[in-house]
Amino acid sequence: MVNKEPFGRLPDGREATRYVLAGPGITVGVVDLGAAVQSVWVPDAHGVWADVALGYGSAAGYADDGVLMGATVGPIANRVAGAVLEVAGRTCRLAANEGPNCNHTDTSASALWKRVWDAEEGPDSVTFSTVAEDGEWGLPGRRTFSVAYSIAGPGALSVRWRVETDRPTFCNLTNHAYLNLDGHGAGSVLGHRLTLACPAFTPADAQSLPTGEVVPVEGTPFDFTGGKALGDGVDDPCDQVAWGRGFDRNLAVGGWAPDGRLRPVARLEGESGRVLELSTTLPGVQLYTGNWLDVAGAKDGASYGPRSGVALEPQYFPDTPHHPAFPVPVCDEGQPYDEGAVYAFSVTRP
C-alpha cells in the first residue's frame, strides 16, 4: 500500500511530496526531494514502534542539508582525487568541493539530492526518476537515473538504483541514510552491535582518499567480522580512525563478484532489540558513525549530535577511477548501471 501526501514547499517555491509505503512490520516514508528515505517505522521486541531513520519533518529541512540525511547520492558517491577522472579516453572535470577533490559529486542546485524527482507509484512501491544531460557535473552521457523503493517482505525495504545512458559514463550511487535502531532521537549509537561480512578495508589518507590498498581488517579497529559494539574502537588513536573522528571507511564485501547477486553485508543490533540486516549487490560499504553530525530542528523537534546515527552506505569503492585494482562499475549504452540493496528489519527476543 502506498499513500501520497504533501511534504511542504522549498524556498524557491518547488513543492515536495512524501510517499508512505506500508507492509508487515514496516512503514517507510520516502520523498521525491532527493529521492530520499525520510522515515522508517519498525517495532521492537515488545511491539513498540519507532522511527529509526534520522531526517527532517518537511521539505525545508532538506533544502540545504549538508549531511545528506537519507538522500540518494551520485552520480559518484564518495571521493574522487583531484576532482578529475577519465571515461573512454575523455578527461572529465568534476566540482572541487572538498579542497582540490570531489566528494559526492556536487552541492549545486542541480545535485541529485537537491532535485525534485518525478515519481511513479506501484501497488507497494514508488520509483523516482530524473534526467541529466550530456556534460552535466562534468560527466558524459544523457543519463536517466531511477531509484525504486519497494516493500520486499515482512520488515524489508528494497532499494534499486538504475542509470541508463547513451554513451559510456561513470556511476557509483548510494543511499545516505543514518539509522538509530533505538529511535531517531535516542542519542548515541555507540552501544549498537555491528557485524560485517567484510574481511578487508581500503585505507585512506588524511583527505579520505584511498591509497589503493585493500588490507585485511584482522588486527585493526575495522574488524567487525565477529561482531562488536560500534563504541569498540571508535576512538582508536590510529590514523585511519582518528582522521575521521571515528569510523568513516570503505570496507570490502567478502566473496563479492559482479554477478548482480544480493549478498549479506551487515547485521546491526540496537539496544532496543531492533535488528537490521543489510544485503547488497555492491562490492563495498562505507561505515560512517556520524562523527560530524550537528543538526538542530530535525523531525519531532529532535537534534542530532555526533554519533547519534550510523550510515552503512553500499557502494563501489571510493576513487575507483584512479585505482585499477578496484572493482569497476559498468554504465554504457545497452549496459545500464543496475545495483540494489535490501534493508531487512527484525527483532531479537525480549
GROMACS .gro file of C-alpha atoms in nm:
model
  350
    1MET     CA    1   0.000   0.000   0.000
    2VAL     CA    2   0.130   0.348  -0.094
    3ASN     CA    3  -0.010   0.676   0.041
    4LYS     CA    4   0.084   1.014  -0.103
    5GLU     CA    5   0.089   1.340   0.094
    6PRO     CA    6   0.228   1.695   0.064
    7PHE     CA    7   0.571   1.744   0.222
    8GLY     CA    8   0.600   2.121   0.209
    9ARG     CA    9   0.750   2.383  -0.012
   10LEU     CA   10   1.114   2.469  -0.080
   11PRO     CA   11   1.241   2.828  -0.055
   12ASP     CA   12   1.236   2.854  -0.436
   13GLY     CA   13   0.870   2.754  -0.449
   14ARG     CA   14   0.903   2.392  -0.555
   15GLU     CA   15   0.667   2.156  -0.378
   16ALA     CA   16   0.776   1.819  -0.241
   17THR     CA   17   0.571   1.505  -0.189
   18ARG     CA   18   0.608   1.222   0.061
   19TYR     CA   19   0.515   0.865  -0.027
   20VAL     CA   20   0.441   0.620   0.255
   21LEU     CA   21   0.498   0.251   0.185
   22ALA     CA   22   0.343   0.014   0.438
   23GLY     CA   23   0.392  -0.358   0.477
   24PRO     CA   24   0.400  -0.617   0.753
   25GLY     CA   25   0.635  -0.496   1.027
   26ILE     CA   26   0.749  -0.181   0.843
   27THR     CA   27   0.629   0.162   0.729
   28VAL     CA   28   0.866   0.374   0.521
   29GLY     CA   29   0.841   0.738   0.416
   30VAL     CA   30   1.031   0.842   0.103
   31VAL     CA   31   1.027   1.185  -0.059
   32ASP     CA   32   1.071   1.300  -0.418
   33LEU     CA   33   1.314   1.567  -0.297
   34GLY     CA   34   1.649   1.392  -0.336
   35ALA     CA   35   1.474   1.053  -0.375
   36ALA     CA   36   1.539   1.032  -0.001
   37VAL     CA   37   1.441   0.798   0.280
   38GLN     CA   38   1.267   1.024   0.533
   39SER     CA   39   1.139   0.773   0.790
   40VAL     CA   40   1.148   0.403   0.874
   41TRP     CA   41   0.900   0.284   1.136
   42VAL     CA   42   0.960  -0.065   1.279
   43PRO     CA   43   0.865  -0.239   1.605
   44ASP     CA   44   1.096  -0.351   1.884
   45ALA     CA   45   1.085  -0.685   2.064
   46HIS     CA   46   0.788  -0.566   2.273
   47GLY     CA   47   0.590  -0.443   1.973
   48VAL     CA   48   0.667  -0.076   2.033
   49TRP     CA   49   0.709   0.108   1.705
   50ALA     CA   50   0.968   0.382   1.649
   51ASP     CA   51   1.109   0.578   1.358
   52VAL     CA   52   1.473   0.468   1.325
   53ALA     CA   53   1.583   0.694   1.035
   54LEU     CA   54   1.726   1.040   1.105
   55GLY     CA   55   1.557   1.310   0.900
   56TYR     CA   56   1.353   1.629   0.877
   57GLY     CA   57   0.982   1.685   0.911
   58SER     CA   58   0.931   1.884   0.592
   59ALA     CA   59   1.100   1.981   0.266
   60ALA     CA   60   1.250   2.299   0.413
   61GLY     CA   61   1.488   2.097   0.629
   62TYR     CA   62   1.631   1.917   0.327
   63ALA     CA   63   1.681   2.234   0.121
   64ASP     CA   64   2.039   2.282   0.237
   65ASP     CA   65   2.111   1.959   0.424
   66GLY     CA   66   2.488   1.933   0.440
   67VAL     CA   67   2.483   1.583   0.592
   68LEU     CA   68   2.265   1.427   0.318
   69MET     CA   69   2.019   1.252   0.551
   70GLY     CA   70   1.858   0.964   0.364
   71ALA     CA   71   1.949   1.109   0.025
   72THR     CA   72   2.030   0.936  -0.300
   73VAL     CA   73   2.391   1.032  -0.360
   74GLY     CA   74   2.555   1.029  -0.703
   75PRO     CA   75   2.625   1.001  -0.984
   76ILE     CA   76   2.953   0.948  -0.800
   77ALA     CA   77   2.927   0.882  -0.428
   78ASN     CA   78   3.229   0.945  -0.207
   79ARG     CA   79   3.564   1.091  -0.315
   80VAL     CA   80   3.744   1.144  -0.645
   81ALA     CA   81   4.104   1.263  -0.616
   82GLY     CA   82   4.181   1.591  -0.788
   83ALA     CA   83   3.814   1.613  -0.898
   84VAL     CA   84   3.914   1.457  -1.229
   85LEU     CA   85   3.871   1.119  -1.396
   86GLU     CA   86   3.887   0.965  -1.741
   87VAL     CA   87   3.597   0.792  -1.917
   88ALA     CA   88   3.656   0.620  -2.254
   89GLY     CA   89   3.954   0.845  -2.324
   90ARG     CA   90   3.771   1.163  -2.225
   91THR     CA   91   3.901   1.373  -1.936
   92CYS     CA   92   3.614   1.468  -1.705
   93ARG     CA   93   3.647   1.751  -1.455
   94LEU     CA   94   3.418   1.745  -1.154
   95ALA     CA   95   3.340   2.006  -0.889
   96ALA     CA   96   3.629   2.052  -0.646
   97ASN     CA   97   3.408   2.078  -0.338
   98GLU     CA   98   3.639   1.932  -0.073
   99GLY     CA   99   3.969   2.111  -0.114
  100PRO     CA  100   4.111   2.003  -0.451
  101ASN     CA  101   3.899   1.686  -0.452
  102CYS     CA  102   3.537   1.598  -0.523
  103ASN     CA  103   3.305   1.445  -0.263
  104HIS     CA  104   2.959   1.315  -0.355
  105THR     CA  105   2.977   1.485  -0.699
  106ASP     CA  106   2.804   1.818  -0.646
  107THR     CA  107   2.648   2.059  -0.399
  108SER     CA  108   2.487   2.294  -0.654
  109ALA     CA  109   2.114   2.323  -0.722
  110SER     CA  110   2.143   2.050  -0.987
  111ALA     CA  111   2.274   1.791  -0.740
  112LEU     CA  112   2.069   1.471  -0.727
  113TRP     CA  113   1.994   1.526  -0.360
  114LYS     CA  114   1.856   1.877  -0.427
  115ARG     CA  115   1.629   1.780  -0.718
  116VAL     CA  116   1.258   1.709  -0.701
  117TRP     CA  117   1.240   1.380  -0.890
  118ASP     CA  118   0.949   1.250  -1.098
  119ALA     CA  119   0.755   0.971  -0.926
  120GLU     CA  120   0.569   0.664  -1.045
  121GLU     CA  121   0.364   0.467  -0.792
  122GLY     CA  122   0.312   0.092  -0.786
  123PRO     CA  123   0.094  -0.121  -0.556
  124ASP     CA  124   0.368  -0.138  -0.291
  125SER     CA  125   0.645   0.071  -0.447
  126VAL     CA  126   0.746   0.410  -0.577
  127THR     CA  127   1.009   0.476  -0.843
  128PHE     CA  128   1.175   0.817  -0.863
  129SER     CA  129   1.348   0.930  -1.182
  130THR     CA  130   1.539   1.230  -1.317
  131VAL     CA  131   1.744   1.311  -1.628
  132ALA     CA  132   2.091   1.462  -1.659
  133GLU     CA  133   2.216   1.598  -1.990
  134ASP     CA  134   2.548   1.515  -2.152
  135GLY     CA  135   2.824   1.703  -1.972
  136GLU     CA  136   2.623   1.773  -1.658
  137TRP     CA  137   2.850   1.751  -1.350
  138GLY     CA  138   3.138   1.715  -1.597
  139LEU     CA  139   3.039   1.361  -1.694
  140PRO     CA  140   2.945   1.224  -2.038
  141GLY     CA  141   2.612   1.085  -2.149
  142ARG     CA  142   2.249   1.180  -2.138
  143ARG     CA  143   2.155   0.979  -1.831
  144THR     CA  144   1.825   0.871  -1.681
  145PHE     CA  145   1.854   0.795  -1.310
  146SER     CA  146   1.592   0.591  -1.127
  147VAL     CA  147   1.559   0.477  -0.768
  148ALA     CA  148   1.291   0.221  -0.687
  149TYR     CA  149   1.176   0.172  -0.328
  150SER     CA  150   0.953  -0.125  -0.254
  151ILE     CA  151   0.838  -0.347   0.031
  152ALA     CA  152   1.032  -0.672  -0.014
  153GLY     CA  153   0.861  -0.884   0.251
  154PRO     CA  154   0.790  -0.856   0.623
  155GLY     CA  155   1.005  -0.579   0.770
  156ALA     CA  156   1.206  -0.539   0.448
  157LEU     CA  157   1.273  -0.239   0.223
  158SER     CA  158   1.429  -0.292  -0.120
  159VAL     CA  159   1.623  -0.015  -0.295
  160ARG     CA  160   1.721  -0.042  -0.663
  161TRP     CA  161   1.946   0.211  -0.839
  162ARG     CA  162   1.947   0.219  -1.219
  163VAL     CA  163   2.119   0.451  -1.468
  164GLU     CA  164   2.063   0.438  -1.843
  165THR     CA  165   2.297   0.634  -2.073
  166ASP     CA  166   2.359   0.693  -2.443
  167ARG     CA  167   2.739   0.677  -2.408
  168PRO     CA  168   2.997   0.543  -2.163
  169THR     CA  169   2.992   0.720  -1.830
  170PHE     CA  170   3.086   0.663  -1.466
  171CYS     CA  171   2.836   0.590  -1.190
  172ASN     CA  172   2.853   0.497  -0.822
  173LEU     CA  173   2.525   0.558  -0.642
  174THR     CA  174   2.436   0.500  -0.279
  175ASN     CA  175   2.179   0.586  -0.015
  176HIS     CA  176   2.299   0.804   0.273
  177ALA     CA  177   2.050   0.706   0.545
  178TYR     CA  178   2.156   0.750   0.907
  179LEU     CA  179   1.998   0.495   1.139
  180ASN     CA  180   1.949   0.468   1.513
  181LEU     CA  181   1.768   0.146   1.594
  182ASP     CA  182   1.662   0.281   1.935
  183GLY     CA  183   1.473   0.567   1.768
  184HIS     CA  184   1.595   0.855   1.555
  185GLY     CA  185   1.623   1.093   1.852
  186ALA     CA  186   1.758   0.842   2.104
  187GLY     CA  187   2.113   0.974   2.115
  188SER     CA  188   2.435   0.778   2.075
  189VAL     CA  189   2.454   0.465   1.858
  190LEU     CA  190   2.783   0.351   2.009
  191GLY     CA  191   2.600   0.079   2.204
  192HIS     CA  192   2.473  -0.077   1.880
  193ARG     CA  193   2.639  -0.406   1.792
  194LEU     CA  194   2.763  -0.440   1.432
  195THR     CA  195   2.870  -0.750   1.242
  196LEU     CA  196   3.016  -0.708   0.892
  197ALA     CA  197   3.085  -0.973   0.628
  198CYS     CA  198   3.383  -0.763   0.524
  199PRO     CA  199   3.727  -0.922   0.568
  200ALA     CA  200   3.916  -0.620   0.427
  201PHE     CA  201   3.901  -0.241   0.404
  202THR     CA  202   4.052   0.031   0.187
  203PRO     CA  203   4.289   0.253   0.389
  204ALA     CA  204   4.284   0.624   0.307
  205ASP     CA  205   4.498   0.929   0.364
  206ALA     CA  206   4.413   1.235   0.573
  207GLN     CA  207   4.190   1.363   0.288
  208SER     CA  208   3.989   1.037   0.292
  209LEU     CA  209   4.136   0.936  -0.044
  210PRO     CA  210   4.211   0.563  -0.074
  211THR     CA  211   4.575   0.462  -0.102
  212GLY     CA  212   4.483   0.185  -0.347
  213GLU     CA  213   4.547  -0.092  -0.096
  214VAL     CA  214   4.290  -0.348   0.016
  215VAL     CA  215   4.402  -0.454   0.363
  216PRO     CA  216   4.272  -0.733   0.591
  217VAL     CA  217   4.070  -0.599   0.884
  218GLU     CA  218   4.221  -0.854   1.123
  219GLY     CA  219   4.412  -0.674   1.397
  220THR     CA  220   4.259  -0.335   1.310
  221PRO     CA  221   3.967  -0.140   1.464
  222PHE     CA  222   3.770  -0.222   1.146
  223ASP     CA  223   3.738  -0.590   1.230
  224PHE     CA  224   3.363  -0.639   1.277
  225THR     CA  225   3.366  -0.991   1.135
  226GLY     CA  226   3.286  -1.141   1.476
  227GLY     CA  227   3.055  -0.860   1.584
  228LYS     CA  228   3.125  -0.586   1.836
  229ALA     CA  229   2.983  -0.259   1.965
  230LEU     CA  230   3.031   0.049   1.748
  231GLY     CA  231   3.192   0.211   2.050
  232ASP     CA  232   3.467  -0.053   2.047
  233GLY     CA  233   3.747   0.119   1.854
  234VAL     CA  234   3.561   0.435   1.752
  235ASP     CA  235   3.817   0.644   1.943
  236ASP     CA  236   4.121   0.438   1.849
  237PRO     CA  237   4.424   0.669   1.809
  238CYS     CA  238   4.535   0.511   1.480
  239ASP     CA  239   4.527   0.747   1.181
  240GLN     CA  240   4.257   0.551   0.993
  241VAL     CA  241   4.011   0.622   1.274
  242ALA     CA  242   4.140   0.949   1.420
  243TRP     CA  243   4.147   1.132   1.084
  244GLY     CA  244   3.771   1.084   1.054
  245ARG     CA  245   3.692   1.144   1.424
  246GLY     CA  246   3.560   0.788   1.430
  247PHE     CA  247   3.471   0.520   1.179
  248ASP     CA  248   3.449   0.654   0.822
  249ARG     CA  249   3.599   0.398   0.584
  250ASN     CA  250   3.501   0.172   0.298
  251LEU     CA  251   3.501  -0.199   0.371
  252ALA     CA  252   3.519  -0.472   0.106
  253VAL     CA  253   3.235  -0.724   0.091
  254GLY     CA  254   3.362  -1.079   0.125
  255GLY     CA  255   3.309  -1.308  -0.176
  256TRP     CA  256   3.180  -1.028  -0.398
  257ALA     CA  257   3.156  -1.090  -0.773
  258PRO     CA  258   2.999  -0.875  -1.049
  259ASP     CA  259   2.700  -1.107  -1.086
  260GLY     CA  260   2.422  -0.882  -0.956
  261ARG     CA  261   2.351  -1.114  -0.663
  262LEU     CA  262   2.246  -0.981  -0.325
  263ARG     CA  263   2.498  -1.076  -0.056
  264PRO     CA  264   2.462  -1.034   0.322
  265VAL     CA  265   2.687  -0.749   0.435
  266ALA     CA  266   2.585  -0.621   0.777
  267ARG     CA  267   2.387  -0.703   1.089
  268LEU     CA  268   2.319  -0.411   1.321
  269GLU     CA  269   2.156  -0.469   1.662
  270GLY     CA  270   2.018  -0.184   1.872
  271GLU     CA  271   1.985  -0.185   2.247
  272SER     CA  272   1.607  -0.179   2.189
  273GLY     CA  273   1.618  -0.528   2.036
  274ARG     CA  274   1.560  -0.400   1.683
  275VAL     CA  275   1.785  -0.559   1.422
  276LEU     CA  276   1.883  -0.453   1.069
  277GLU     CA  277   2.026  -0.700   0.819
  278LEU     CA  278   2.166  -0.536   0.506
  279SER     CA  279   2.227  -0.719   0.179
  280THR     CA  280   2.360  -0.562  -0.141
  281THR     CA  281   2.486  -0.632  -0.492
  282LEU     CA  282   2.767  -0.380  -0.442
  283PRO     CA  283   3.131  -0.460  -0.355
  284GLY     CA  284   3.177  -0.213  -0.070
  285VAL     CA  285   3.005  -0.046   0.223
  286GLN     CA  286   3.105   0.280   0.385
  287LEU     CA  287   3.082   0.261   0.763
  288TYR     CA  288   3.027   0.612   0.900
  289THR     CA  289   2.941   0.669   1.264
  290GLY     CA  290   2.803   1.020   1.209
  291ASN     CA  291   3.113   1.177   1.357
  292TRP     CA  292   3.039   1.526   1.221
  293LEU     CA  293   2.663   1.536   1.282
  294ASP     CA  294   2.542   1.865   1.430
  295VAL     CA  295   2.177   1.910   1.334
  296ALA     CA  296   1.910   2.113   1.511
  297GLY     CA  297   1.546   2.134   1.409
  298ALA     CA  298   1.507   1.778   1.287
  299LYS     CA  299   1.171   1.599   1.280
  300ASP     CA  300   0.975   1.570   1.604
  301GLY     CA  301   1.188   1.852   1.747
  302ALA     CA  302   1.494   1.627   1.765
  303SER     CA  303   1.856   1.738   1.746
  304TYR     CA  304   2.133   1.511   1.623
  305GLY     CA  305   2.483   1.536   1.762
  306PRO     CA  306   2.796   1.342   1.668
  307ARG     CA  307   2.747   0.964   1.663
  308SER     CA  308   2.370   0.981   1.701
  309GLY     CA  309   2.324   0.783   1.379
  310VAL     CA  310   2.523   0.531   1.178
  311ALA     CA  311   2.534   0.516   0.799
  312LEU     CA  312   2.601   0.190   0.616
  313GLU     CA  313   2.639   0.303   0.255
  314PRO     CA  314   2.654   0.030  -0.013
  315GLN     CA  315   2.887   0.145  -0.290
  316TYR     CA  316   3.171   0.086  -0.530
  317PHE     CA  317   3.498   0.178  -0.365
  318PRO     CA  318   3.586   0.549  -0.330
  319ASP     CA  319   3.813   0.697  -0.601
  320THR     CA  320   3.777   0.383  -0.813
  321PRO     CA  321   3.879   0.560  -1.139
  322HIS     CA  322   4.232   0.609  -1.003
  323HIS     CA  323   4.285   0.254  -0.877
  324PRO     CA  324   4.275  -0.014  -1.150
  325ALA     CA  325   4.265  -0.297  -0.895
  326PHE     CA  326   3.932  -0.175  -0.752
  327PRO     CA  327   3.603  -0.321  -0.888
  328VAL     CA  328   3.476  -0.108  -1.177
  329PRO     CA  329   3.107  -0.027  -1.232
  330VAL     CA  330   2.966  -0.058  -1.583
  331CYS     CA  331   2.741   0.210  -1.732
  332ASP     CA  332   2.718   0.222  -2.110
  333GLU     CA  333   2.457   0.225  -2.384
  334GLY     CA  334   2.285  -0.111  -2.362
  335GLN     CA  335   2.458  -0.187  -2.029
  336PRO     CA  336   2.280   0.018  -1.764
  337TYR     CA  337   2.412   0.059  -1.412
  338ASP     CA  338   2.181  -0.165  -1.209
  339GLU     CA  339   2.252  -0.226  -0.839
  340GLY     CA  340   2.046  -0.284  -0.529
  341ALA     CA  341   2.019  -0.336  -0.156
  342VAL     CA  342   1.767  -0.479   0.090
  343TYR     CA  343   1.726  -0.344   0.444
  344ALA     CA  344   1.553  -0.617   0.646
  345PHE     CA  345   1.437  -0.526   0.999
  346SER     CA  346   1.351  -0.776   1.269
  347VAL     CA  347   1.385  -0.812   1.645
  348THR     CA  348   1.578  -1.015   1.897
  349ARG     CA  349   1.373  -1.193   2.160
  350PRO     CA  350   1.291  -0.993   2.477
   0.00000   0.00000   0.00000
